[in-house]
Coordinates of N, CA and C in Angstrom, one line a residue:
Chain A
X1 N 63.6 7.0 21.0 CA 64.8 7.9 20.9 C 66.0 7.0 20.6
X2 N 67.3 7.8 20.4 CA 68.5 7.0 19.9 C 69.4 7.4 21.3
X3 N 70.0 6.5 21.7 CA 71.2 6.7 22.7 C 72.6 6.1 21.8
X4 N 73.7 7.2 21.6 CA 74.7 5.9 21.1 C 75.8 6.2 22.1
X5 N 77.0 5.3 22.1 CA 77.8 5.3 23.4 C 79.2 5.2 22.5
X6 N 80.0 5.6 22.6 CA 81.3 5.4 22.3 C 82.8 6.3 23.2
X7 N 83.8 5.4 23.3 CA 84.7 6.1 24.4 C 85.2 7.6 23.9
X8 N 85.6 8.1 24.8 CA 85.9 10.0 24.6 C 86.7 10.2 23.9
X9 N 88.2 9.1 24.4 CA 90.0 9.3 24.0 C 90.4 8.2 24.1
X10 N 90.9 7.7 22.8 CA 91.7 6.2 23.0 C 93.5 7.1 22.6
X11 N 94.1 6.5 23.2 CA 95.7 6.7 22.5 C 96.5 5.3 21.8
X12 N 97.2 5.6 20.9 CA 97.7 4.5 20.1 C 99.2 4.9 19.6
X13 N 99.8 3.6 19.6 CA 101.3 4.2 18.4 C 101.2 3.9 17.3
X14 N 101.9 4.6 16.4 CA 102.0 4.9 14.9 C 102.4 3.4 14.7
X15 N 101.7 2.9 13.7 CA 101.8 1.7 13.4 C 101.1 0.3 13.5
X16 N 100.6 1.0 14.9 CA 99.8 -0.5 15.7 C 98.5 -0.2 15.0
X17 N 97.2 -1.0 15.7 CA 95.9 -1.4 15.5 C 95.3 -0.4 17.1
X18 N 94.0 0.1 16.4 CA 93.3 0.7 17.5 C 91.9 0.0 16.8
X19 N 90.4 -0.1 17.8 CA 89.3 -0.6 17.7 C 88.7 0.4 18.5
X20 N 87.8 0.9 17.9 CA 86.7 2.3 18.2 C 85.5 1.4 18.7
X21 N 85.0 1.2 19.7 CA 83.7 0.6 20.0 C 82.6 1.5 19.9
X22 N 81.2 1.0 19.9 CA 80.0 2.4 19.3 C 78.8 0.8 19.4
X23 N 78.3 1.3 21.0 CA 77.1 0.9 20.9 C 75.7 1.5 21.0
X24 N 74.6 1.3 20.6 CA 73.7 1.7 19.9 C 71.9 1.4 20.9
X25 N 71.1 2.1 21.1 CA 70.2 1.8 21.6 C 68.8 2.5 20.8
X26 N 68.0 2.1 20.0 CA 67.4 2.7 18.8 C 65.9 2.3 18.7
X27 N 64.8 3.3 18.2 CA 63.8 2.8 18.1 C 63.7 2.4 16.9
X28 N 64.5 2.6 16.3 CA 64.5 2.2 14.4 C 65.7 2.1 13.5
X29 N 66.3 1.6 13.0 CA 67.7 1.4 12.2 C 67.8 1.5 10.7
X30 N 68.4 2.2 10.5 CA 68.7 2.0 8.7 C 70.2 2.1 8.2
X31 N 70.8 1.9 9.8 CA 72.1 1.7 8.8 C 73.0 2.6 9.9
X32 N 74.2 2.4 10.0 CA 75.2 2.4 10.9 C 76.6 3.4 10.2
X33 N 76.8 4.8 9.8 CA 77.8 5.5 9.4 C 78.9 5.3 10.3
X34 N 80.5 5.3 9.7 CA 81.5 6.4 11.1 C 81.6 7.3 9.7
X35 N 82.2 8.4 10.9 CA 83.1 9.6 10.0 C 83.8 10.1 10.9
X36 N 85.4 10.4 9.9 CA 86.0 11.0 10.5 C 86.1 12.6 10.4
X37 N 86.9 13.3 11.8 CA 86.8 14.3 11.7 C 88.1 15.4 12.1
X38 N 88.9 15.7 11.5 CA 90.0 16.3 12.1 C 89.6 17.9 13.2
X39 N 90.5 18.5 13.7 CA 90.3 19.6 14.2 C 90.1 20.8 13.5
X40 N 88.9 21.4 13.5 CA 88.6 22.5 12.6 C 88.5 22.4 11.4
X41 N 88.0 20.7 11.4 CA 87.4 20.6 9.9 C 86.4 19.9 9.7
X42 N 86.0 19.5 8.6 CA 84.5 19.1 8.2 C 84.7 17.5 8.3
X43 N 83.5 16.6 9.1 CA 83.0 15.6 9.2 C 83.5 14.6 8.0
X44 N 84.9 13.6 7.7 CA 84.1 12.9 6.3 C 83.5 11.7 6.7
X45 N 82.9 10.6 5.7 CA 82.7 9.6 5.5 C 84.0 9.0 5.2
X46 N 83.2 7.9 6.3 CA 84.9 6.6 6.4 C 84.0 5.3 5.9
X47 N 82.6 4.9 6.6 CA 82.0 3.8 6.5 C 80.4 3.4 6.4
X48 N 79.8 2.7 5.4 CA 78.2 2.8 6.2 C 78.5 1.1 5.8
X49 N 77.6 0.3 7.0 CA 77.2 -0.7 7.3 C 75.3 -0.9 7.6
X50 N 74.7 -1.9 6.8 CA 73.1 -2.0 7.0 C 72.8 -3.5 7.8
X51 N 74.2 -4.4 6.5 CA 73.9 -5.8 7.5 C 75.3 -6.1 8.4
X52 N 75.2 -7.3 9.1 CA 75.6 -7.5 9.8 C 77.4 -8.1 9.2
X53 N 78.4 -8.1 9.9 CA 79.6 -8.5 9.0 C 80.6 -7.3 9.0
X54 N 81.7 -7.6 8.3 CA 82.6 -6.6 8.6 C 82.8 -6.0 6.8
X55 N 83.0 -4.5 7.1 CA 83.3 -4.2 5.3 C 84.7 -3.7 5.6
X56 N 85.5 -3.9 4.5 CA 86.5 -3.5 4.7 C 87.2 -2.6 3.8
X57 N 88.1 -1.6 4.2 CA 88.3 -0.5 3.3 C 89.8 0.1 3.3
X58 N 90.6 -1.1 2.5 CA 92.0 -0.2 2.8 C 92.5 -0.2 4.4
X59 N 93.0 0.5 5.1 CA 93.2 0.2 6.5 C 92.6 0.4 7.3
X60 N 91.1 0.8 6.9 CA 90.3 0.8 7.7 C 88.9 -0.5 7.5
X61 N 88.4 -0.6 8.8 CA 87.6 -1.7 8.3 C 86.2 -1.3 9.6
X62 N 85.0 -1.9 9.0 CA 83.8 -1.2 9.7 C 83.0 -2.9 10.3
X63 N 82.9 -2.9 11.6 CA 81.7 -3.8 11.7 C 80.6 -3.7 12.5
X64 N 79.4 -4.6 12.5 CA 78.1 -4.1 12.7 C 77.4 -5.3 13.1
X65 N 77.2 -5.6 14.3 CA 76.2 -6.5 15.1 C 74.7 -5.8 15.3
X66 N 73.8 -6.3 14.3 CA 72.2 -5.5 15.0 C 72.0 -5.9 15.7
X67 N 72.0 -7.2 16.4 CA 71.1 -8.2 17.2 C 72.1 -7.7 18.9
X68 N 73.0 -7.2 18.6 CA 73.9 -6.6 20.0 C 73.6 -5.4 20.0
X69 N 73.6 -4.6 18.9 CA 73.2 -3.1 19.3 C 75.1 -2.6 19.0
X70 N 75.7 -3.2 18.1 CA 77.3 -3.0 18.7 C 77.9 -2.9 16.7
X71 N 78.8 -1.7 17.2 CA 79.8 -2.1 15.9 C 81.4 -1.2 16.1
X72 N 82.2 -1.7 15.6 CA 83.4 -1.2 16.0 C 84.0 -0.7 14.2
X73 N 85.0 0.3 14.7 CA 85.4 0.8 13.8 C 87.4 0.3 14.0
X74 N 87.6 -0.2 13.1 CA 89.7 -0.8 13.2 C 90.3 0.1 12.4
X75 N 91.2 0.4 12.6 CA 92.2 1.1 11.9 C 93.3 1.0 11.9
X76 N 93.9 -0.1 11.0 CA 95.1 -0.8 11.0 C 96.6 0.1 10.4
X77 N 97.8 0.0 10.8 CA 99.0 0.5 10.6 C 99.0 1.9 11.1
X78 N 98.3 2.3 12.1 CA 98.6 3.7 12.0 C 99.7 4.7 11.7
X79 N 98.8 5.6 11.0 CA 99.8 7.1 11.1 C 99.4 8.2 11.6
X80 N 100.5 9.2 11.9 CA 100.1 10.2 12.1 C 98.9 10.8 11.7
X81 N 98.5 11.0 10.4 CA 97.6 11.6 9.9 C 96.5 11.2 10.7
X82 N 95.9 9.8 11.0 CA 95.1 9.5 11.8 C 94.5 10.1 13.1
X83 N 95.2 11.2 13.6 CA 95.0 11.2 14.4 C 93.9 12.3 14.1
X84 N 92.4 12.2 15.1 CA 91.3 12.6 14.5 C 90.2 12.2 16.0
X85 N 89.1 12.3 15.4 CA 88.0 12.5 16.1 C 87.2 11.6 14.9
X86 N 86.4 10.4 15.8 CA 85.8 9.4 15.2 C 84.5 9.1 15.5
X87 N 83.8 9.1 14.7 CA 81.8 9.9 14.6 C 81.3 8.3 14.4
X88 N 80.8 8.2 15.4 CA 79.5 7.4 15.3 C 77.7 7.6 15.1
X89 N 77.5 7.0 13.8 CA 76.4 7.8 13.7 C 75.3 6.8 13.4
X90 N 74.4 6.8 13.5 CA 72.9 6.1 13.7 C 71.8 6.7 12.9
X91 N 71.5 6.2 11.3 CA 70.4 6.3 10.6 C 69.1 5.8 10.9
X92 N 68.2 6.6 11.5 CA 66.6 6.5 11.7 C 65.9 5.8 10.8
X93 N 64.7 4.7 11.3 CA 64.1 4.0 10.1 C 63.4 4.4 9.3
X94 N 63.5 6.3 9.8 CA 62.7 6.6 8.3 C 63.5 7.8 7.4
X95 N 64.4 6.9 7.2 CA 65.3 7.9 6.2 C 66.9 8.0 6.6
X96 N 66.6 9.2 6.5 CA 68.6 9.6 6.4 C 68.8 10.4 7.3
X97 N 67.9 10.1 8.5 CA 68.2 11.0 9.4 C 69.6 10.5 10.6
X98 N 70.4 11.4 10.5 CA 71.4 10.9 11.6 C 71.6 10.8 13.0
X99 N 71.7 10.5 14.1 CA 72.1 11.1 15.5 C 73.4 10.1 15.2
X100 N 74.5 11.3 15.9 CA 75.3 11.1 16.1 C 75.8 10.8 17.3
X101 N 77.2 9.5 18.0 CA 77.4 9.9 19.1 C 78.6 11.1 19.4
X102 N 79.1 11.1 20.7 CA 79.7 11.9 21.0 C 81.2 11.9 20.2
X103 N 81.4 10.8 19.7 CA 83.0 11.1 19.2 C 84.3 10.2 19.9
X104 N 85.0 9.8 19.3 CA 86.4 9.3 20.0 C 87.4 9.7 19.5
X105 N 88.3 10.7 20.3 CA 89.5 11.4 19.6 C 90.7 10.1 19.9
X106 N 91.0 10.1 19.1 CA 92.2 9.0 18.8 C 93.3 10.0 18.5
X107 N 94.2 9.5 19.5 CA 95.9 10.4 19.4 C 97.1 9.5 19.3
X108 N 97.5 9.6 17.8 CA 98.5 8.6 17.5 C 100.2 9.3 17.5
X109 N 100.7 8.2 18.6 CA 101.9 9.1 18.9 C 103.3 8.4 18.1
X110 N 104.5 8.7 18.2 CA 105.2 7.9 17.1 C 105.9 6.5 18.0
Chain B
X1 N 83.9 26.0 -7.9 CA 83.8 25.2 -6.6 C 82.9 23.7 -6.4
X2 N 83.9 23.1 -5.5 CA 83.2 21.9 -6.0 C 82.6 21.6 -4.2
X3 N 81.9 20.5 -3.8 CA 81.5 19.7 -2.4 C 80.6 21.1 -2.1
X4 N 80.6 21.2 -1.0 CA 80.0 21.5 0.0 C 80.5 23.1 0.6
X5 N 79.9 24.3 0.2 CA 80.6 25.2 0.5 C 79.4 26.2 1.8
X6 N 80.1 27.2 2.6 CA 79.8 27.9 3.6 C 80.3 29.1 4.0
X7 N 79.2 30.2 4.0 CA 79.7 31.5 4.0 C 79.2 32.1 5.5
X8 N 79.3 33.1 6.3 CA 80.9 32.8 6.7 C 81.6 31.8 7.4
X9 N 82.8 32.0 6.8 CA 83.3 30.8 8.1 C 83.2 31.1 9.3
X10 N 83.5 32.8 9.6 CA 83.4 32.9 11.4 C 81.9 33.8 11.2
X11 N 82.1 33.8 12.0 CA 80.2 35.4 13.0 C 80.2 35.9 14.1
X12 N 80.8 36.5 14.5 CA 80.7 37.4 16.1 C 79.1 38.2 15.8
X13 N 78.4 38.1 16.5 CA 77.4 38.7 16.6 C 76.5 38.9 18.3
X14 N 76.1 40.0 18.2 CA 75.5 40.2 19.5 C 73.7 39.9 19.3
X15 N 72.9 40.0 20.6 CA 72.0 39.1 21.1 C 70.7 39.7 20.3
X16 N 70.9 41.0 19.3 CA 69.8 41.6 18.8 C 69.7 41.7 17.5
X17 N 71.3 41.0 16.7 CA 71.6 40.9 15.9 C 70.8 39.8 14.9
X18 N 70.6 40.5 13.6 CA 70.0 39.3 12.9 C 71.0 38.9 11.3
X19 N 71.4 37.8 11.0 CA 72.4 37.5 10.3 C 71.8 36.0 9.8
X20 N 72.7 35.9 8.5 CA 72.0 34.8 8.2 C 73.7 33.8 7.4
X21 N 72.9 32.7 7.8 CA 74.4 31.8 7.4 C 74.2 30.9 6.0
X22 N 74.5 30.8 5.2 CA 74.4 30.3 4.1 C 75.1 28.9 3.3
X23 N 74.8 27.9 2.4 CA 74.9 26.9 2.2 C 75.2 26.4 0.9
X24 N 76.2 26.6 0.3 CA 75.9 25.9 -1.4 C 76.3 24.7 -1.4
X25 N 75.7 23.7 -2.0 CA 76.2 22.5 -2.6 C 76.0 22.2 -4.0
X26 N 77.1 21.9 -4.3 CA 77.7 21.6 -5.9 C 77.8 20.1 -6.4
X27 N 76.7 18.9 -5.7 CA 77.6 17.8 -5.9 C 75.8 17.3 -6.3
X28 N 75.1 18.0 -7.0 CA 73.6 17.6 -7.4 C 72.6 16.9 -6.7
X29 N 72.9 17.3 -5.4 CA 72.0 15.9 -4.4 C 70.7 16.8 -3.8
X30 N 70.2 16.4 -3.2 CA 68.4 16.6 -3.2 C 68.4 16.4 -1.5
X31 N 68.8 16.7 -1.0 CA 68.7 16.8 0.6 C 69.4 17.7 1.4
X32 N 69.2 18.0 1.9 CA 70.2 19.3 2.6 C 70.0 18.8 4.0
X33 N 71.2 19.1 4.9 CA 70.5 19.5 6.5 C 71.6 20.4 7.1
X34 N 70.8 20.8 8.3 CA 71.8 21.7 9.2 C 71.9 21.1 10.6
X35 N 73.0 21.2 11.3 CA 73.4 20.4 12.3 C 74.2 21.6 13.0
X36 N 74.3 21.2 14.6 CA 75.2 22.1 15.5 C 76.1 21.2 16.3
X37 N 77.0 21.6 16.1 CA 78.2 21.2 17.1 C 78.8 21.9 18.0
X38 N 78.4 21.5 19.2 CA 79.1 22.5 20.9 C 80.3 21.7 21.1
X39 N 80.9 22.4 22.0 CA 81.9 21.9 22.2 C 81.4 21.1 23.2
X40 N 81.9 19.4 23.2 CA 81.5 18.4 24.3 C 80.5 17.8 24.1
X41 N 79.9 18.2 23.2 CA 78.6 17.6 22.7 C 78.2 16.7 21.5
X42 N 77.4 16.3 21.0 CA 77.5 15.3 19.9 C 76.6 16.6 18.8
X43 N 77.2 15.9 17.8 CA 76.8 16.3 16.4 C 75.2 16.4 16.3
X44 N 74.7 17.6 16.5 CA 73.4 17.6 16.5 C 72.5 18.0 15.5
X45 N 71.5 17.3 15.0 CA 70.6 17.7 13.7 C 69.4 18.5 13.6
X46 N 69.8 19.4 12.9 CA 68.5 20.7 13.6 C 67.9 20.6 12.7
X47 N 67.8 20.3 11.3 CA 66.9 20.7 9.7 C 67.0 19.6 8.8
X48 N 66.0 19.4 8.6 CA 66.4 18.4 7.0 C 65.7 18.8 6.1
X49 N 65.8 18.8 4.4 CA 65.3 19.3 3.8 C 65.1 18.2 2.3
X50 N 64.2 17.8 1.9 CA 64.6 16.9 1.0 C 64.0 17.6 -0.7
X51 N 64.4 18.0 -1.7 CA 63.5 18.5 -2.4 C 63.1 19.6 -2.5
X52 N 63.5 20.6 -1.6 CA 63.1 21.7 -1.2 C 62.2 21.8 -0.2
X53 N 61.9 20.4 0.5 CA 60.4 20.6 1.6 C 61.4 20.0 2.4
X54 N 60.6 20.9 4.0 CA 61.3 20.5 5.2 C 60.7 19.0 5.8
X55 N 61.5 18.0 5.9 CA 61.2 17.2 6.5 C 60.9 16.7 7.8
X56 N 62.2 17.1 8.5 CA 62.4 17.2 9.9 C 62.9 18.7 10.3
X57 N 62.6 19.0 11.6 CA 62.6 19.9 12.7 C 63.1 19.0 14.0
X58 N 64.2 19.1 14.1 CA 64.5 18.7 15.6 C 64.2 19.4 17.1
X59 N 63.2 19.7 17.1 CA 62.6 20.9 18.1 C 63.5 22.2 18.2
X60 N 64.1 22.8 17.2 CA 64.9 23.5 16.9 C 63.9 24.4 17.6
X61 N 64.5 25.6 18.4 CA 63.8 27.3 19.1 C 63.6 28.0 17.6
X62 N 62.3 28.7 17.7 CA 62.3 29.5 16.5 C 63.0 30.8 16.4
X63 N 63.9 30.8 17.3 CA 65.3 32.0 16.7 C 65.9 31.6 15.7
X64 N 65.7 30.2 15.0 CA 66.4 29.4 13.9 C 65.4 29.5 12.9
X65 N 65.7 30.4 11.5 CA 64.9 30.4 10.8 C 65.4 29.6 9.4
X66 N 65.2 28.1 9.3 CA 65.7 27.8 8.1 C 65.1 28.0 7.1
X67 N 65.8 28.6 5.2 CA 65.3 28.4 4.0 C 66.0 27.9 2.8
X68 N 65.2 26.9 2.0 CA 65.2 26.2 1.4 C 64.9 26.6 -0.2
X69 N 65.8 27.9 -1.2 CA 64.9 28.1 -2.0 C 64.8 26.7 -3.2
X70 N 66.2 26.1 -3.4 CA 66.1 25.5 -4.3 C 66.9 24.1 -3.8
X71 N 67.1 23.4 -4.6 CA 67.8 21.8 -4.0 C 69.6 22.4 -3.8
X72 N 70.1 23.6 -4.5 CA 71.5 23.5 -4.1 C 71.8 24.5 -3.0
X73 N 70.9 24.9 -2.4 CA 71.0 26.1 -1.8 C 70.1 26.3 -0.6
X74 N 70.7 26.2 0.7 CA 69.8 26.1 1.9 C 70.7 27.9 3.2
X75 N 69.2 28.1 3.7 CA 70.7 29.4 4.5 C 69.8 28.8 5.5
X76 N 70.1 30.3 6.8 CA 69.7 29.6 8.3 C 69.8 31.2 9.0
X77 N 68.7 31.1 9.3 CA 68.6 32.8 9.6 C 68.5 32.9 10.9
X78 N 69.1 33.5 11.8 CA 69.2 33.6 13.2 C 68.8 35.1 13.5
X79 N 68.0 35.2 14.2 CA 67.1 36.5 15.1 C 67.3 36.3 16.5
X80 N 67.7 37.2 17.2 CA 68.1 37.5 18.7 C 68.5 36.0 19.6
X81 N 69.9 35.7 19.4 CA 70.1 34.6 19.7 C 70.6 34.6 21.1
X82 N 70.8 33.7 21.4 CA 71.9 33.2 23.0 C 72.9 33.0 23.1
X83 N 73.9 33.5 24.0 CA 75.3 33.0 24.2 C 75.5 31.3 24.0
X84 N 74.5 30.7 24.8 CA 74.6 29.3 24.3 C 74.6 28.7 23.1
X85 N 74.0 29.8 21.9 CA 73.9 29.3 20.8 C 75.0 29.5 19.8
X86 N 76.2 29.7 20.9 CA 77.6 29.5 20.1 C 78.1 28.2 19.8
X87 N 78.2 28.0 18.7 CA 78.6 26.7 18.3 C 79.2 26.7 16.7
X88 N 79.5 25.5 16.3 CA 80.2 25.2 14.7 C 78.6 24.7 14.1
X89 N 78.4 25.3 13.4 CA 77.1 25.1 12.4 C 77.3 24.5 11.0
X90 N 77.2 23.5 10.9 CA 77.2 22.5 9.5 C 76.4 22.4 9.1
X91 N 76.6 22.5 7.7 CA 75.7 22.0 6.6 C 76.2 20.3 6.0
X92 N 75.4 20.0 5.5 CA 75.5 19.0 4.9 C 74.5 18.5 3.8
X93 N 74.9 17.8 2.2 CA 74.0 17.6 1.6 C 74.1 16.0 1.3
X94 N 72.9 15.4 0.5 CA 73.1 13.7 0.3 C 72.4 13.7 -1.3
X95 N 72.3 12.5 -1.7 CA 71.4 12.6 -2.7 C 70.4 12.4 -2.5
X96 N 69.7 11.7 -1.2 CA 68.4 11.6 -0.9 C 68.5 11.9 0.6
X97 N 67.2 12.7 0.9 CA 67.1 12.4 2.6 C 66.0 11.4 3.1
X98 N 65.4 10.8 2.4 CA 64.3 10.3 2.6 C 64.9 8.2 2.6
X99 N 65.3 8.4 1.7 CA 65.7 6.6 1.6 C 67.1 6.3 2.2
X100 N 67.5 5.3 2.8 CA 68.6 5.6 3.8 C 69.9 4.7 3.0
X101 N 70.9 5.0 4.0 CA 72.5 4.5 3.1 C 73.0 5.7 2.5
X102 N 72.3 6.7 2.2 CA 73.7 7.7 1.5 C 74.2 8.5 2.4
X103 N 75.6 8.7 1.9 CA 76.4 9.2 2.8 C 76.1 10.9 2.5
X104 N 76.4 11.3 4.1 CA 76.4 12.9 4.1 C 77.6 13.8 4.3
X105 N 77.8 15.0 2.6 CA 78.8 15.1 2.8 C 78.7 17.0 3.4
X106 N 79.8 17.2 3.9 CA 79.6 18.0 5.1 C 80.4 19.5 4.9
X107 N 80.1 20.9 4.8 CA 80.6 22.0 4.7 C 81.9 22.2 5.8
X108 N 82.6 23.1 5.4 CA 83.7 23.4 6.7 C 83.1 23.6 7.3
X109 N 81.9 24.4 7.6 CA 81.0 25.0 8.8 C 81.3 26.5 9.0
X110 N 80.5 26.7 9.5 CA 80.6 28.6 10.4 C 80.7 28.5 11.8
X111 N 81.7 29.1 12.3 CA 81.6 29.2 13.7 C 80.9 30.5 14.0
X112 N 79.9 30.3 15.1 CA 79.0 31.3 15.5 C 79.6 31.8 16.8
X113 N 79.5 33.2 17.2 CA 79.8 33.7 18.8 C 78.7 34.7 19.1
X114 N 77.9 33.9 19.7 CA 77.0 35.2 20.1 C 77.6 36.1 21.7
X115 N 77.7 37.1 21.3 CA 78.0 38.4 22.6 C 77.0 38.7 23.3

């Protein structure tokens, strides 16, 4: 089975740096999504990670320890618009199958 | 229309009711799935579909009737459901469900209310 763990509510100010933590307990891996998700809207793609290292994308940046079970999601300068609900998700080793975890709503204040 | 589209967006429906929730995707990909979201709960994956053939079943109750006629086009047919089975119902399509790394992109959803 997949267990993943990530915190409920982080809060932040407009500007600073927040780190999403998302760890992972898996009978098989293919690869490590986040997505974001605002309220009363559809799930997007922010990140996928397979090896280990950080990818980086614009103000957001994704990384991925297999050997810990661990990867954190950064989101540098925040803004308002940021503020969201943040999906951690866990690809099965046989395909594209997802479990997601529960989510971390991040509330960025000014 | 372009991404990932979903009809309806809302559903009040009572417990004898049979209604069916539908799925287009416009972005040429070859996988479908369907997922539920409760409130407090994680994103959960009920259907996959790769090709038109069902791949996975996440021990989904068979009041959940998924169909698959063609690669752009998945519905989800519900027969005498449960209050519990109120939730935000997503679709999502990829270009493969079978080989891993693509990203899944995801309908506004239907929200369901069963009475």
């Amino acid at each position: 089975g997949q267990n993943i763990d990530q915190p409920t509510e982080m809060t932040a100010t407009e500007g600073a740096i927040v780190q999403i933590n998302c760890t992972y307990q898996t009978s098989g891996f293919n690869g490590l999504f986040w997505y974001q998700q605002h309220a009363g809207e559809a799930p997007t793609f922010l990140s996928y990670n397979v090896l280990d290292g950080l990818e980086e994308k614009g103000r957001f940046s994704s990384f991925l320890s297999r050997s810990k079970g661990y990867s954190y999601l950064l989101l540098k300068e925040l803004q308002m618009k940021d503020s969201a609900s943040y999906l951690c998700a866990v690809a099965s080793a046989a395909g594209n199958k997802l479990t997601f975890g529960g989510g971390t709503r991040v509330l960025v204040k000014p | 229309e372009t991404g990932v589209t979903q009809t309806p967006r809302h559903l009040v429906m009572g417990m004898t009711n049979k209604k069916s929730l539908k799925c287009e995707q416009h972005l040429g990909h070859n996988a479908m799935y369907w997922y539920k979201q409760s409130a407090k709960k994680p994103l959960e994956l009920m259907f996959v579909y790769n090709f038109k053939e069902q791949t996975e079943n996440n021990s989904v109750p068979s009041r959940f009737s998924p169909e698959c006629p063609n690669s752009s086009h998945l519905f989800l047919h519900l027969h005498t459901l449960q209050p519990e089975d109120s939730a935000l119902y997503l679709c999502a399509s990829s270009r493969d469900g079978l080989a891993g790394g693509y990203e899944q992109f995801f309908g506004p959803g239907t929200r369901l209310t069963v009475l």
